[in-house]
XYZ file of C-alpha atoms in Angstrom:
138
model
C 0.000 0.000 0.000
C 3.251 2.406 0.620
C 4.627 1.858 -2.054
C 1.831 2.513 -4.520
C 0.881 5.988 -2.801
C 1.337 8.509 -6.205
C 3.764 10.549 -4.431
C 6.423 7.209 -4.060
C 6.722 7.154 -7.270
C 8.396 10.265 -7.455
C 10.497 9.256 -3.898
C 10.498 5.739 -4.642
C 11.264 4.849 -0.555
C 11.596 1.446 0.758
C 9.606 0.522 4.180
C 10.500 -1.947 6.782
C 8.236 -2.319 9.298
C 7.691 -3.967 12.877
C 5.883 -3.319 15.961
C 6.459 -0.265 16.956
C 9.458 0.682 14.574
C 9.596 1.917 10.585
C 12.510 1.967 8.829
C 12.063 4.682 5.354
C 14.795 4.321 3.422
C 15.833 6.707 0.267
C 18.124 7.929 -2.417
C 18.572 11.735 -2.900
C 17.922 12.351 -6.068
C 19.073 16.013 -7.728
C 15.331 16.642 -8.652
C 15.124 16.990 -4.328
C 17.481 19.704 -4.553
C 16.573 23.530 -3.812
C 17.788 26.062 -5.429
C 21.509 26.338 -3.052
C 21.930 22.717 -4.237
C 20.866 21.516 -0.373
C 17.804 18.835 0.038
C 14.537 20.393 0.270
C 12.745 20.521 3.721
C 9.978 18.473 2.227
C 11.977 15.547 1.998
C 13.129 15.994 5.537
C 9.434 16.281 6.544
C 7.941 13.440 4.100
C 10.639 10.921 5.453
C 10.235 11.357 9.158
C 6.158 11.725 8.552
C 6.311 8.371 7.367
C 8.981 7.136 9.460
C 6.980 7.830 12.854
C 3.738 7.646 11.370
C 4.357 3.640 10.358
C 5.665 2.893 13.432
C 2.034 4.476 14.626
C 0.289 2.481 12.656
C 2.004 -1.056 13.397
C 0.120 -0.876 16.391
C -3.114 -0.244 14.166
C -4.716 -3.352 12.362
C -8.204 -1.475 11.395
C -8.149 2.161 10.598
C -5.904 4.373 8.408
C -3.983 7.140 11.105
C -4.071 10.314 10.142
C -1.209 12.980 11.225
C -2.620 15.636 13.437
C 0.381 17.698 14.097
C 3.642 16.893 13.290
C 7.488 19.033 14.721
C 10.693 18.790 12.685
C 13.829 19.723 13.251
C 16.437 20.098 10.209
C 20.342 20.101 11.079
C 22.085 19.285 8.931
C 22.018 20.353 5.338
C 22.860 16.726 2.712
C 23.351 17.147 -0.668
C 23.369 13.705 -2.051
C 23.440 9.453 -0.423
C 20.551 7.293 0.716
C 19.174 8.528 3.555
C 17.904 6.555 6.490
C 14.807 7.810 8.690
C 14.233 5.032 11.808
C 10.495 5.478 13.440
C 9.455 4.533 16.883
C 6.421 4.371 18.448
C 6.011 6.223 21.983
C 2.695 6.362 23.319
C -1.067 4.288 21.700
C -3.804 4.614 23.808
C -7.294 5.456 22.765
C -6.526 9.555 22.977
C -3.186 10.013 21.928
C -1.068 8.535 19.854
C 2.743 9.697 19.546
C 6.073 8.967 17.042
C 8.896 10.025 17.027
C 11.807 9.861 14.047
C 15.248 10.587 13.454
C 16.992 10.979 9.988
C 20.656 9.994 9.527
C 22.820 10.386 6.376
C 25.253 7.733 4.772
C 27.803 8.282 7.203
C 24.801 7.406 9.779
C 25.265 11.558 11.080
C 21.582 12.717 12.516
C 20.508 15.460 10.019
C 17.006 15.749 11.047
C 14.545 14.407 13.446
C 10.593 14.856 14.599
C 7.618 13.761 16.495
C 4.259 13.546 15.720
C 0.822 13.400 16.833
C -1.387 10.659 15.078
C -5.689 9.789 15.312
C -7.630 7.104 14.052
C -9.167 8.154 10.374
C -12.805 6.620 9.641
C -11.327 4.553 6.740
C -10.733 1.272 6.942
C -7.289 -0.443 5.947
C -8.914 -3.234 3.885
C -10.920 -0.643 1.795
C -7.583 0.252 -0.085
C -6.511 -1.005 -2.907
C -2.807 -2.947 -2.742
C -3.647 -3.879 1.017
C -0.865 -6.439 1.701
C 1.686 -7.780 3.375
C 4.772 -6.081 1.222
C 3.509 -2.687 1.744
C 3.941 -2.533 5.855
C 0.838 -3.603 7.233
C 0.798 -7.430 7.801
């Protein structure tokens, strides 16, 4: 289901998942670049989202989460290398539901990190198309 989001095709991330924990994995690619030739906050933002948010929703077997808010922190500028964002759960109950991420370089230096608030969405998981094992939720 990750994988065949529209915007992964543009990314095209790989996702390990297990409970409590995401692993996002991706190659900067020069189209990422802004104009200074440093990676665009977006990417920062789109790889710890989905870091923390999949380690959210390991813990989730019926609904899609949604991010309700969601802090980053950039530090480090990268111009180029696969980059590495590692997502961990820290709190599920019934009102709140918190991730937290960290993104690391090649040479495994933090450049950015976040955490995130996540809620329960009305839509189901099984209602989407590509629902599956190989796209993080087993």
């Amino acid at each position: 289901m990750y994988k065949k989001g529209p915007i992964n095709a543009f990314f095209d991330p790989q996702i390990t998942v297990s409970k409590g924990a995401a692993l996002i994995e991706c190659e900067v690619q020069e189209t990422f670049q802004h104009a200074a030739g440093g990676l665009h906050g977006c990417v920062y933002f789109k790889m710890l989202d989905d870091a923390a948010y999949f380690a959210a929703a390991s813990r989730e077997r019926e609904y899609f989460l949604v991010t309700v808010s969601f802090q980053v922190y950039l530090m480090r500028s990268v111009p180029k290398g696969l980059l590495r964002a590692q997502g961990k759960l820290v709190q599920f109950s019934p009102g709140l539901i918190v991730a937290e991420a960290e993104l690391f370089d090649l040479r495994g230096r933090e450049i950015g990190r976040g955490s995130g608030t996540f809620a329960k969405s009305p839509v189901l998981i099984e209602s989407a198309a590509g629902y599956g094992s190989a796209d993080g939720h087993s």
